[in-house]
Coordinates of C-alpha atoms in Angstrom, one line a residue:
Chain A
M20 CA 0.0 0.0 0.0
S21 CA 1.3 3.5 -0.8
T22 CA 0.0 7.0 -0.1
P23 CA -1.8 8.2 -3.2
E24 CA -1.0 11.4 -5.0
P25 CA -3.9 13.7 -5.4
G26 CA -6.1 12.4 -8.2
L27 CA -4.8 8.8 -8.0
P28 CA -6.0 5.8 -6.2
M29 CA -4.1 4.1 -3.4
V30 CA -2.0 1.3 -4.8
V31 CA -2.9 -2.1 -3.4
P32 CA -2.0 -5.1 -5.6
A33 CA -4.2 -8.2 -5.8
P34 CA -2.7 -11.7 -6.3
D35 CA -2.5 -13.4 -9.7
L36 CA -2.9 -10.4 -11.9
P37 CA -0.6 -9.4 -14.8
A38 CA 2.2 -7.0 -13.9
R39 CA 1.6 -4.9 -17.1
V40 CA -1.4 -4.3 -19.3
R41 CA -1.3 -2.8 -22.8
I42 CA -4.2 -0.5 -23.4
H43 CA -5.4 -0.5 -27.0
E44 CA -6.8 3.0 -27.3
V45 CA -9.8 3.2 -29.7
G46 CA -11.1 6.7 -29.0
A47 CA -9.7 8.3 -32.2
R48 CA -11.4 5.7 -34.4
D49 CA -14.2 3.8 -32.6
G50 CA -14.8 6.8 -30.4
L51 CA -15.2 9.4 -33.1
Q52 CA -16.6 7.3 -36.0
N53 CA -20.2 8.0 -35.2
E54 CA -19.9 11.8 -34.5
K55 CA -22.3 13.5 -36.9
D56 CA -20.5 16.7 -37.3
A57 CA -17.1 16.4 -39.0
V58 CA -14.2 16.7 -36.5
P59 CA -11.4 18.6 -38.3
T60 CA -8.5 16.5 -39.3
E61 CA -6.1 18.7 -37.3
V62 CA -8.2 18.1 -34.2
K63 CA -8.0 14.4 -34.7
A64 CA -4.2 14.6 -35.1
E65 CA -3.9 16.7 -32.0
F66 CA -6.1 14.2 -30.1
I67 CA -3.8 11.3 -31.1
R68 CA -0.7 13.3 -30.3
R69 CA -2.1 14.1 -26.8
L70 CA -3.0 10.5 -26.3
A71 CA 0.5 9.5 -27.1
D72 CA 1.9 12.2 -24.8
A73 CA -0.3 10.7 -22.0
G74 CA 1.6 7.5 -22.4
L75 CA -0.7 5.3 -24.6
T76 CA 1.4 3.1 -26.8
T77 CA -1.3 1.6 -29.1
I78 CA -3.6 4.2 -30.6
E79 CA -6.0 3.1 -33.3
A80 CA -5.8 6.0 -35.7
T81 CA -8.6 5.7 -38.3
S82 CA -10.3 3.4 -40.7
L83 CA -9.9 2.9 -44.5
V84 CA -13.4 1.7 -45.1
R85 CA -15.4 3.4 -47.8
P86 CA -16.1 7.1 -46.9
E87 CA -19.8 6.7 -47.5
W88 CA -19.8 4.0 -44.8
V89 CA -18.1 6.1 -42.1
P90 CA -18.1 9.8 -43.4
Q91 CA -16.4 10.9 -40.2
L92 CA -13.2 8.9 -41.0
A93 CA -13.2 9.9 -44.7
D94 CA -10.0 12.0 -44.0
A95 CA -7.9 8.9 -43.2
D96 CA -5.4 9.5 -46.0
R97 CA -4.8 13.0 -44.8
L98 CA -4.8 12.2 -41.1
Y99 CA -2.4 9.4 -41.0
P100 CA 0.7 11.3 -42.3
L101 CA 0.1 13.9 -39.6
V102 CA 0.7 11.4 -36.8
A103 CA 2.9 8.8 -38.5
D104 CA 6.0 10.1 -36.8
L105 CA 4.7 9.4 -33.3
P106 CA 6.7 6.7 -31.5
V107 CA 3.6 4.6 -30.9
A108 CA 1.7 1.8 -32.7
L109 CA -1.1 3.3 -34.9
P110 CA -3.4 0.6 -36.2
V111 CA -5.8 1.3 -39.0
L112 CA -9.0 -0.6 -39.9
V113 CA -8.6 -2.2 -43.4
P114 CA -11.6 -4.2 -44.8
N115 CA -10.3 -5.3 -48.2
N116 CA -7.4 -5.3 -50.7
R117 CA -8.1 -1.9 -52.0
A118 CA -7.9 -0.5 -48.5
L119 CA -4.7 -2.4 -47.9
D120 CA -3.2 -0.7 -51.0
R121 CA -4.0 2.6 -49.4
A122 CA -2.6 1.5 -46.1
L123 CA 0.6 0.4 -47.7
A124 CA 0.9 3.7 -49.5
L125 CA 0.6 5.5 -46.2
G126 CA 3.2 3.4 -44.5
V127 CA 0.8 1.8 -42.1
R128 CA 2.5 -1.0 -40.0
R129 CA -0.6 -2.3 -38.1
I130 CA -4.0 -3.1 -39.5
A131 CA -7.2 -4.5 -38.1
V132 CA -10.0 -6.5 -39.8
F133 CA -13.4 -6.7 -38.3
A134 CA -15.4 -9.9 -38.3
S135 CA -18.8 -10.5 -36.8
V136 CA -19.7 -13.6 -34.8
T137 CA -23.4 -13.3 -35.7
E138 CA -25.1 -13.3 -39.1
S139 CA -27.3 -10.4 -38.2
F140 CA -24.5 -8.1 -37.5
A141 CA -22.4 -9.3 -40.4
K142 CA -25.3 -8.4 -42.6
A143 CA -25.9 -5.0 -40.9
N144 CA -22.2 -3.9 -40.7
L145 CA -20.7 -5.6 -43.7
N146 CA -23.6 -6.6 -45.9
R147 CA -22.2 -10.1 -46.0
T148 CA -22.6 -13.4 -44.3
V149 CA -20.1 -14.3 -41.6
D150 CA -18.2 -16.6 -43.9
E151 CA -18.3 -14.2 -46.8
A152 CA -16.7 -11.6 -44.6
L153 CA -14.0 -14.0 -43.5
A154 CA -13.4 -14.9 -47.1
M155 CA -13.0 -11.1 -47.9
F156 CA -10.4 -10.7 -45.1
A157 CA -8.3 -13.8 -45.8
P158 CA -6.3 -12.4 -48.7
V159 CA -6.0 -9.1 -46.9
V160 CA -4.5 -10.8 -43.9
A161 CA -2.2 -13.0 -46.0
R162 CA -0.9 -10.0 -48.0
A163 CA -0.4 -7.8 -44.9
R164 CA 1.5 -10.6 -43.1
A165 CA 3.7 -11.0 -46.2
E166 CA 4.5 -7.3 -45.9
G167 CA 5.4 -7.8 -42.2
I168 CA 2.4 -5.9 -41.0
H169 CA 0.8 -6.8 -37.6
V170 CA -2.8 -7.8 -38.0
R171 CA -5.6 -7.6 -35.3
G172 CA -8.9 -9.4 -35.9
Y173 CA -11.9 -7.8 -34.3
L174 CA -14.9 -10.0 -33.4
S175 CA -18.2 -8.2 -32.8
M176 CA -21.2 -9.5 -30.8
C177 CA -19.2 -12.1 -28.8
F178 CA -21.5 -12.1 -25.8
G179 CA -24.9 -11.3 -27.2
D180 CA -26.6 -9.8 -30.3
P181 CA -29.5 -7.4 -30.3
W182 CA -31.3 -9.3 -33.0
E183 CA -30.4 -12.9 -32.2
G184 CA -30.2 -12.8 -28.4
S185 CA -27.7 -15.2 -26.9
V186 CA -24.5 -16.1 -28.8
P187 CA -23.2 -19.6 -28.2
I188 CA -19.5 -19.7 -27.2
H189 CA -18.7 -22.3 -29.8
R190 CA -19.5 -19.7 -32.5
V191 CA -17.1 -17.2 -31.1
V192 CA -14.5 -20.0 -30.9
R193 CA -15.1 -20.9 -34.6
I194 CA -14.6 -17.3 -35.8
S195 CA -11.6 -16.8 -33.5
K196 CA -9.9 -19.9 -34.9
A197 CA -10.6 -18.9 -38.4
L198 CA -9.0 -15.4 -37.8
M199 CA -6.0 -17.0 -36.1
D200 CA -5.7 -19.6 -38.9
M201 CA -5.6 -16.9 -41.6
G202 CA -2.7 -15.3 -39.8
C203 CA -4.0 -12.7 -37.3
D204 CA -1.5 -11.8 -34.6
E205 CA -4.1 -10.9 -32.1
L206 CA -7.9 -10.9 -31.6
S207 CA -10.2 -8.4 -29.9
L208 CA -13.3 -10.0 -28.4
G209 CA -16.0 -7.4 -28.6
D210 CA -19.1 -7.2 -26.3
T211 CA -20.7 -4.8 -28.7
I212 CA -23.9 -4.5 -26.8
G213 CA -22.4 -4.6 -23.3
V214 CA -24.4 -7.6 -22.0
A215 CA -21.5 -9.8 -20.8
T216 CA -20.9 -10.7 -17.2
P217 CA -17.7 -12.0 -15.6
G218 CA -18.5 -15.8 -15.7
H219 CA -19.3 -15.5 -19.3
V220 CA -16.0 -13.8 -20.0
Q221 CA -14.0 -16.4 -18.2
D222 CA -15.8 -19.3 -19.8
L223 CA -15.2 -17.9 -23.3
L224 CA -11.5 -17.4 -22.5
S225 CA -11.2 -20.9 -21.2
E226 CA -12.9 -22.4 -24.3
L227 CA -10.6 -20.4 -26.5
N228 CA -7.5 -21.7 -24.7
E229 CA -8.8 -25.3 -24.9
E230 CA -9.2 -24.8 -28.7
G231 CA -5.6 -23.6 -29.0
V232 CA -6.0 -19.8 -28.9
P233 CA -3.5 -18.6 -26.3
T234 CA -4.5 -15.8 -23.9
S235 CA -1.5 -13.8 -25.1
A236 CA -3.2 -13.4 -28.4
I237 CA -6.5 -12.2 -26.9
G238 CA -7.6 -8.6 -26.2
V239 CA -11.0 -7.8 -24.7
H240 CA -13.3 -5.0 -25.8
F241 CA -16.1 -4.3 -23.4
H242 CA -18.9 -1.8 -23.5
D243 CA -20.5 -0.2 -20.5
T244 CA -24.1 -0.4 -21.7
Y245 CA -25.1 -2.2 -18.5
G246 CA -22.2 -0.9 -16.4
Q247 CA -20.4 -4.2 -16.6
A248 CA -17.2 -3.3 -18.5
L249 CA -14.8 -2.9 -15.7
A250 CA -16.0 -5.9 -13.7
N251 CA -15.6 -7.9 -16.9
T252 CA -12.2 -6.5 -17.4
L253 CA -11.2 -7.6 -13.9
A254 CA -12.4 -11.1 -14.7
A255 CA -10.3 -11.1 -17.9
L256 CA -7.2 -9.9 -16.1
Q257 CA -7.7 -12.7 -13.6
H258 CA -7.7 -15.1 -16.5
G259 CA -4.4 -13.6 -17.7
V260 CA -5.5 -11.2 -20.4
T261 CA -3.0 -8.3 -20.9
T262 CA -4.5 -6.4 -23.8
V263 CA -7.6 -4.3 -23.0
D264 CA -9.4 -2.0 -25.4
A265 CA -10.7 1.3 -24.1
S266 CA -11.8 4.7 -25.4
A267 CA -10.5 8.0 -23.9
G268 CA -13.3 9.7 -22.2
G269 CA -15.6 6.8 -23.0
L270 CA -16.2 8.2 -26.5
G271 CA -18.2 6.2 -28.9
G272 CA -20.4 3.1 -29.2
C273 CA -22.0 1.3 -32.1
P274 CA -24.8 2.9 -34.1
Y275 CA -26.1 -0.4 -35.5
A276 CA -26.5 -2.0 -32.1
K277 CA -29.5 -1.1 -30.0
S278 CA -28.5 0.4 -26.6
A279 CA -24.8 0.2 -27.3
T280 CA -24.0 3.3 -25.3
G281 CA -20.4 3.6 -24.8
N282 CA -17.0 2.0 -24.8
L283 CA -15.2 1.4 -21.5
A284 CA -13.6 4.7 -20.7
T285 CA -9.8 4.6 -20.6
E286 CA -9.7 6.7 -17.5
D287 CA -12.0 4.4 -15.5
L288 CA -9.8 1.5 -16.7
V289 CA -6.5 3.3 -15.7
W290 CA -7.9 4.1 -12.3
M291 CA -8.5 0.5 -11.6
L292 CA -5.2 -0.7 -13.0
Q293 CA -3.2 2.0 -11.2
G294 CA -4.9 1.0 -7.9
L295 CA -4.0 -2.6 -8.6
G296 CA -0.4 -1.6 -9.2
I297 CA -0.6 -2.8 -12.8
D298 CA 1.7 -0.8 -15.1
T299 CA 0.2 0.8 -18.1
G300 CA 2.6 3.7 -18.8
V301 CA -0.4 6.1 -18.8
D302 CA -0.4 9.4 -16.9
L303 CA -4.0 9.7 -15.7
G304 CA -3.9 13.4 -15.3
R305 CA -2.7 14.0 -18.8
L306 CA -5.2 11.6 -20.2
T307 CA -8.0 13.2 -18.3
A308 CA -6.9 16.6 -19.5
T309 CA -7.0 15.3 -23.1
S310 CA -10.5 14.0 -22.7
V311 CA -11.7 17.3 -21.2
W312 CA -10.0 19.0 -24.2
M313 CA -11.8 16.7 -26.7
A314 CA -15.1 17.1 -24.9
G315 CA -14.8 20.8 -25.4
H316 CA -14.4 20.2 -29.2
L317 CA -17.3 17.8 -29.3
G318 CA -19.5 20.2 -27.2
R319 CA -20.6 17.8 -24.5
P320 CA -19.2 16.4 -21.3
S321 CA -17.3 13.1 -21.2
P322 CA -19.3 10.1 -20.1
S323 CA -16.3 8.8 -18.2
R324 CA -17.0 8.8 -14.4
T325 CA -13.3 9.3 -13.7
V326 CA -13.0 12.2 -16.1
R327 CA -16.0 13.8 -14.4
A328 CA -14.7 13.2 -10.9
L329 CA -11.2 14.4 -11.7
S330 CA -12.3 17.5 -13.6
H331 CA -15.2 18.2 -11.2
Q332 CA -17.7 18.2 -14.0
E333 CA -21.3 17.8 -12.9
P334 CA -22.6 14.3 -13.7
Chain B
M2 CA -25.1 -21.4 -19.8
S3 CA -28.7 -20.7 -20.5
T4 CA -30.6 -18.7 -23.2
P5 CA -31.4 -15.3 -21.8
E6 CA -34.9 -13.9 -21.6
P7 CA -35.2 -10.5 -23.2
G8 CA -33.7 -7.9 -20.9
L9 CA -31.7 -10.4 -18.9
P10 CA -28.1 -11.5 -19.3
M11 CA -27.0 -15.0 -20.3
V12 CA -26.4 -17.0 -17.1
V13 CA -22.8 -18.3 -16.9
P14 CA -21.6 -19.0 -13.3
A15 CA -18.0 -18.4 -12.2
P16 CA -16.2 -20.5 -9.7
D17 CA -15.9 -19.7 -6.0
L18 CA -18.7 -17.2 -5.7
P19 CA -21.6 -17.2 -3.2
A20 CA -24.8 -18.9 -4.3
R21 CA -26.9 -16.1 -2.9
V22 CA -26.4 -12.4 -2.2
R23 CA -28.6 -10.2 0.0
I24 CA -29.0 -6.7 -1.5
H25 CA -29.3 -4.0 1.1
E26 CA -31.4 -1.5 -0.8
V27 CA -30.6 2.1 0.2
G28 CA -32.4 4.1 -2.4
A29 CA -35.3 5.2 -0.2
R30 CA -32.9 6.6 2.4
D31 CA -29.4 7.2 1.1
G32 CA -30.8 7.7 -2.4
L33 CA -33.4 10.4 -1.5
Q34 CA -31.8 12.1 1.5
N35 CA -30.1 14.8 -0.6
E36 CA -33.0 15.6 -2.8
K37 CA -33.7 19.3 -2.5
D38 CA -37.4 19.3 -3.2
A39 CA -39.4 17.4 -0.7
V40 CA -40.6 14.1 -2.1
P41 CA -44.2 13.4 -0.8
T42 CA -44.4 10.8 1.9
E43 CA -46.9 8.8 -0.1
V44 CA -44.4 8.7 -3.0
K45 CA -41.7 7.4 -0.7
A46 CA -44.1 4.7 0.7
E47 CA -45.0 3.7 -2.8
F48 CA -41.3 3.6 -3.8
I49 CA -40.6 1.2 -0.9
R50 CA -43.7 -0.9 -1.7
R51 CA -42.6 -1.2 -5.3
L52 CA -39.0 -2.2 -4.3
A53 CA -40.5 -4.9 -2.1
D54 CA -42.7 -6.1 -4.9
A55 CA -39.6 -6.3 -7.1
G56 CA -38.1 -8.8 -4.6
L57 CA -35.8 -6.7 -2.5
T58 CA -35.9 -8.1 1.1
T59 CA -33.9 -5.4 3.0
I60 CA -35.0 -1.9 2.2
E61 CA -33.6 0.9 4.3
A62 CA -36.6 3.0 4.9
T63 CA -35.6 6.3 6.4
S64 CA -33.6 8.1 9.1
L65 CA -34.4 9.4 12.5
V66 CA -31.7 12.0 12.6
R67 CA -32.7 15.5 13.5
P68 CA -34.9 17.0 10.7
E69 CA -32.7 20.1 10.3
W70 CA -29.8 17.7 9.4
V71 CA -31.7 15.9 6.7
P72 CA -34.9 17.8 5.9
Q73 CA -35.9 15.3 3.2
L74 CA -36.3 12.6 5.8
A75 CA -38.1 14.7 8.4
D76 CA -41.3 12.7 7.6
A77 CA -39.9 9.4 9.0
D78 CA -42.5 9.1 11.8
R79 CA -45.3 9.4 9.2
L80 CA -43.6 7.2 6.5
Y81 CA -42.7 4.2 8.6
P82 CA -46.2 3.2 9.5
L83 CA -47.2 3.3 5.8
V84 CA -44.7 0.5 5.0
A85 CA -44.4 -1.3 8.3
D86 CA -46.7 -4.1 7.1
L87 CA -44.4 -5.1 4.3
P88 CA -42.9 -8.6 4.7
V89 CA -39.3 -7.2 4.3
A90 CA -36.6 -5.9 6.7
L91 CA -36.9 -2.1 7.0
P92 CA -33.8 -0.7 8.7
V93 CA -33.9 2.9 9.9
L94 CA -30.9 5.1 10.8
V95 CA -30.8 5.9 14.5
P96 CA -28.0 8.2 15.8
N97 CA -28.8 8.5 19.5
N98 CA -31.0 7.4 22.4
R99 CA -33.8 9.9 21.6
A100 CA -34.0 8.6 18.0
L101 CA -34.1 5.1 19.4
D102 CA -37.1 6.0 21.5
R103 CA -38.8 7.1 18.3
A104 CA -37.8 3.9 16.6
L105 CA -39.1 1.8 19.4
A106 CA -42.4 3.7 19.4
L107 CA -42.7 3.1 15.6
G108 CA -42.0 -0.7 16.0
V109 CA -38.8 -0.6 14.1
R110 CA -37.0 -4.0 14.2
R111 CA -33.7 -3.1 12.5
I112 CA -31.6 0.0 13.0
A113 CA -28.3 1.4 11.7
V114 CA -25.7 3.6 13.3
F115 CA -23.2 5.5 11.2
A116 CA -19.6 5.9 12.2
S117 CA -16.8 7.5 10.4
V118 CA -13.3 6.1 10.0
T119 CA -11.8 9.6 9.6
E120 CA -11.8 12.5 11.9
S121 CA -12.6 15.0 9.1
F122 CA -15.8 13.2 8.1
A123 CA -16.8 12.6 11.7
K124 CA -16.5 16.3 12.2
A125 CA -18.4 17.2 9.0
N126 CA -21.1 14.6 9.3
L127 CA -21.6 14.3 13.1
N128 CA -19.8 17.3 14.5
R129 CA -17.9 14.9 16.8
T130 CA -14.5 13.1 16.9
V131 CA -14.5 9.5 15.8
D132 CA -14.4 8.3 19.3
E133 CA -17.1 10.7 20.5
A134 CA -19.3 9.3 17.8
L135 CA -18.6 5.8 18.9
A136 CA -19.3 6.7 22.5
M137 CA -22.6 8.2 21.4
F138 CA -23.6 5.0 19.6
A139 CA -22.5 2.5 22.3
P140 CA -25.6 2.9 24.6
V141 CA -27.9 3.0 21.6
V142 CA -26.5 -0.3 20.3
A143 CA -26.7 -1.9 23.8
R144 CA -30.3 -0.8 24.3
A145 CA -31.4 -1.9 20.8
R146 CA -29.8 -5.3 21.3
A147 CA -31.5 -5.7 24.7
E148 CA -34.8 -5.0 22.8
G149 CA -33.9 -7.8 20.2
I150 CA -33.3 -5.3 17.5
H151 CA -30.8 -6.0 14.7
V152 CA -28.1 -3.4 14.4
R153 CA -26.0 -2.5 11.4
G154 CA -22.9 -0.3 11.8
Y155 CA -22.0 1.9 8.8
L156 CA -18.4 3.0 8.4
S157 CA -17.8 6.0 6.1
M158 CA -14.6 6.8 4.3
C159 CA -13.1 3.3 4.5
F160 CA -11.0 3.6 1.4
G161 CA -10.1 7.3 1.1
D162 CA -11.2 10.7 2.5
P163 CA -11.5 13.9 0.5
W164 CA -9.7 15.9 3.1
E165 CA -7.2 13.4 4.5
G166 CA -6.4 11.4 1.3
S167 CA -5.4 7.8 2.1
V168 CA -7.1 6.0 4.9
P169 CA -4.9 3.3 6.5
I170 CA -6.5 -0.1 6.7
H171 CA -5.7 -0.4 10.4
R172 CA -8.0 2.5 11.2
V173 CA -10.9 0.8 9.4
V174 CA -10.1 -2.3 11.4
R175 CA -10.1 -0.4 14.7
I176 CA -13.5 1.1 14.1
S177 CA -14.9 -2.1 12.8
K178 CA -13.9 -4.0 15.9
A179 CA -15.2 -1.2 18.1
L180 CA -18.6 -1.5 16.4
M181 CA -18.6 -5.3 16.6
D182 CA -17.5 -5.2 20.2
M183 CA -20.4 -2.9 21.1
G184 CA -22.8 -5.4 19.7
C185 CA -23.5 -4.6 16.0
D186 CA -24.8 -7.6 14.1
E187 CA -23.3 -6.4 10.8
L188 CA -21.0 -3.8 9.3
S189 CA -21.3 -1.9 6.1
L190 CA -17.9 -0.7 4.7
G191 CA -18.5 2.5 2.8
D192 CA -16.3 3.8 0.0
T193 CA -17.9 7.2 0.4
I194 CA -15.9 8.9 -2.3
G195 CA -15.6 5.9 -4.7
V196 CA -11.8 5.7 -4.9
A197 CA -11.4 2.0 -3.9
T198 CA -9.9 -0.6 -6.3
P199 CA -10.3 -4.4 -6.1
G200 CA -7.0 -5.2 -4.4
H201 CA -7.7 -2.6 -1.7
V202 CA -11.1 -4.2 -1.1
Q203 CA -9.7 -7.7 -0.7
D204 CA -6.8 -6.5 1.5
L205 CA -9.2 -4.8 3.9
L206 CA -11.5 -7.8 4.0
S207 CA -8.5 -10.1 4.8
E208 CA -7.3 -7.8 7.5
L209 CA -10.7 -7.7 9.1
N210 CA -10.9 -11.5 9.0
E211 CA -7.4 -11.8 10.7
E212 CA -8.6 -9.4 13.4
G213 CA -11.6 -11.6 14.1
V214 CA -14.4 -9.9 12.1
P215 CA -16.0 -12.7 10.0
T216 CA -16.9 -12.1 6.4
S217 CA -20.5 -13.1 7.2
A218 CA -20.8 -9.9 9.2
I219 CA -19.5 -7.6 6.5
G220 CA -21.5 -5.8 3.9
V221 CA -19.9 -3.6 1.2
H222 CA -21.1 -0.2 0.1
F223 CA -19.4 1.1 -3.0
H224 CA -19.8 4.3 -4.9
D225 CA -19.4 4.7 -8.6
T226 CA -17.6 8.0 -8.6
Y227 CA -14.7 6.6 -10.6
G228 CA -16.7 3.8 -12.2
Q229 CA -15.2 1.2 -9.8
A230 CA -18.2 0.0 -7.8
L231 CA -19.1 -3.2 -9.7
A232 CA -15.5 -4.3 -10.1
N233 CA -15.0 -3.8 -6.4
T234 CA -18.2 -5.7 -5.7
L235 CA -16.9 -8.7 -7.8
A236 CA -13.7 -8.6 -5.7
A237 CA -15.7 -8.6 -2.5
L238 CA -17.9 -11.5 -3.8
Q239 CA -14.7 -13.5 -4.6
H240 CA -13.7 -12.9 -0.9
G241 CA -17.0 -14.4 0.2
V242 CA -19.0 -11.3 0.9
T243 CA -22.8 -11.9 0.6
T244 CA -24.3 -8.5 1.6
V245 CA -24.0 -5.7 -0.9
D246 CA -25.5 -2.2 -0.6
A247 CA -27.0 -0.6 -3.7
S248 CA -29.4 2.1 -4.6
A249 CA -32.3 1.6 -7.0
G250 CA -31.6 3.6 -10.1
G251 CA -28.3 4.7 -8.7
L252 CA -30.0 7.4 -6.7
G253 CA -28.0 9.4 -4.2
G254 CA -24.5 10.2 -3.1
C255 CA -23.0 12.2 -0.3
P256 CA -23.3 16.0 -0.2
Y257 CA -20.4 16.4 2.2
A258 CA -17.9 14.4 0.1
K259 CA -16.3 16.1 -2.9
S260 CA -17.1 14.2 -6.2
A261 CA -19.2 11.6 -4.4
T262 CA -21.5 11.1 -7.4
G263 CA -23.6 8.1 -7.0
N264 CA -24.2 4.9 -5.2
L265 CA -23.9 1.7 -7.1
A266 CA -27.1 1.2 -9.0
T267 CA -29.1 -1.8 -7.9
E268 CA -30.0 -2.7 -11.5
D269 CA -26.3 -2.7 -12.6
L270 CA -25.6 -5.0 -9.6
V271 CA -28.5 -7.3 -10.3
W272 CA -27.4 -7.6 -14.0
M273 CA -24.0 -8.9 -12.9
L274 CA -25.4 -11.2 -10.2
Q275 CA -28.0 -12.6 -12.5
G276 CA -25.4 -13.3 -15.2
L277 CA -23.3 -15.0 -12.6
G278 CA -26.3 -17.2 -11.6
I279 CA -26.2 -15.7 -8.1
D280 CA -29.7 -15.7 -6.5
T281 CA -30.9 -12.3 -5.3
G282 CA -34.7 -12.8 -5.5
V283 CA -35.0 -9.6 -7.5
D284 CA -37.0 -9.3 -10.7
L285 CA -34.9 -6.9 -12.8
G286 CA -37.8 -5.9 -15.0
R287 CA -39.9 -4.8 -12.1
L288 CA -37.0 -3.1 -10.4
T289 CA -36.2 -1.1 -13.6
A290 CA -39.8 -0.1 -13.9
T291 CA -39.7 1.2 -10.3
S292 CA -36.6 3.3 -11.0
V293 CA -38.2 4.7 -14.2
W294 CA -41.3 5.5 -12.2
M295 CA -39.2 7.2 -9.5
A296 CA -37.1 9.1 -12.1
G297 CA -40.4 10.5 -13.3
H298 CA -41.2 11.8 -9.9
L299 CA -37.7 13.3 -9.5
G300 CA -37.8 14.9 -12.9
R301 CA -34.5 13.5 -14.2
P302 CA -33.3 10.3 -15.8
S303 CA -31.8 7.5 -13.7
P304 CA -28.0 7.4 -13.8
S305 CA -28.1 3.6 -13.8
R306 CA -26.7 2.3 -17.1
T307 CA -28.9 -0.8 -16.9
V308 CA -32.0 1.3 -16.3
R309 CA -31.1 3.4 -19.3
A310 CA -30.4 0.4 -21.5
L311 CA -33.5 -1.5 -20.5
S312 CA -35.8 1.5 -20.7
H313 CA -34.1 2.8 -23.9
Q314 CA -33.5 6.2 -22.3
E315 CA -30.9 8.3 -24.0
P316 CA -27.6 8.3 -22.0

């Protein structure tokens, strides 16, 4: 136990948790993609620079999907060069070979593909079946790997689907293995509608391990729709997970998923990890200041409880 | 694993958790006490009736502190008889012998006293030192016990204090033992400013056990100021705690504590417990409907994420 500095929790480690966690920061991509009013490219670049300055080492920068799908990220080719010099990993979403051409031209070194576990969401998000989407990604992943590019595979709707209800664990395992088999370096298990609870998380992780997917290749991506994200994160850490997705200030959600109100806020995650003595490299004060700055640009307060508490915003 | 009904999580138990948790519902007392506009007594009674109808078995009803301290609860003597026939436990806050006289006249069978771990909060909340407050409670607890009344002892500021910063665990242990020694049946460990993290929770529980306070006598009372309440609850459950305080709809907080924005919402707690297959007896749909109904009376949306998701309120 140590005396806390102002604005930081007391540090009291718990047994059997990882010493270090890598936060995969998604605020600049997942967090901003559904903003209706265009955020200026320079503001996005400054956001990413500030996130890097706060100590985040993996900052998802943007997406190379077709501009009509996600108009907010249509400036990807202009944005990426503005941040490419930062000494951090800057993954970019790449759905197909044409997007990979653009990524290679930009010098991108990390990409992500985004599969769905459920047919309903594959149809809604990609206008394809689950297997058609996997078939679309396979040559992209193969080519990226041949170029020495690190590939993340997102899986949406791993714990429940707004149209289909429950999602059997064996279906998540099947898609996970397919993505690993095609060459993904890591997975991100998304609870897109935020319904997961800790036992469900640990069961899925155990099943994946039994089917040959190592915990070291698994990241978790929880939403706070039902307030469960941080408890689920604790359950994942107890299983050995060391990669956790979060969004600065709790920005974002998913427009195609009913009630998907909000990614896990990076600040709330960092508060817990800092209290547990788990190293993230993140300066919570700088990160909070960044989210307050971004909230000013977006014209509404951050939904992160930690940001509100530390900046004394009204809830 | 079972298929979820609409509006309920999939049930996937986790190992080494209690089979049943008793929720100590504080919405009608802690949740309402800081409302500026007087809530009609009949609305409070209806709130308590609806909470009982939703399956809650321990519903803190009101407080017998002096009306000038908590004007909102000045109607305690009129409210209690309106709900006394409900087949649930209805604890009432009782600070001193005069209040105990009133409680006995009302037929109250469960009371709670409220100690502070820190001198700053004892001064702010009770205008006494920590030990003066304990001395005030001792004869109240003794007399209540002699009358066969169940006594809960609240401890505020167990994990941090807005004026003093860190709170050493040995101080929490000292106050806990003092309350148990004077005859309290159970304790409620309050994280009044919401700064706790899971390792801190488990360390405190272990220390209390080592000093002779059994887990069966310990309830936990977390605030969501930094978004940590549910993760801390999971940590407490893993230690064996089976009594968890929560407030329907996330009502309330503490006006004397900087940034104390919100009790753990009962609905968010029930979502997790239901997903873990832990029996609470609570019907989440009825509880959510109750919080939506109460939010209508208070004129603002519930801060509970689960209430928002299930009632499709905008965040």
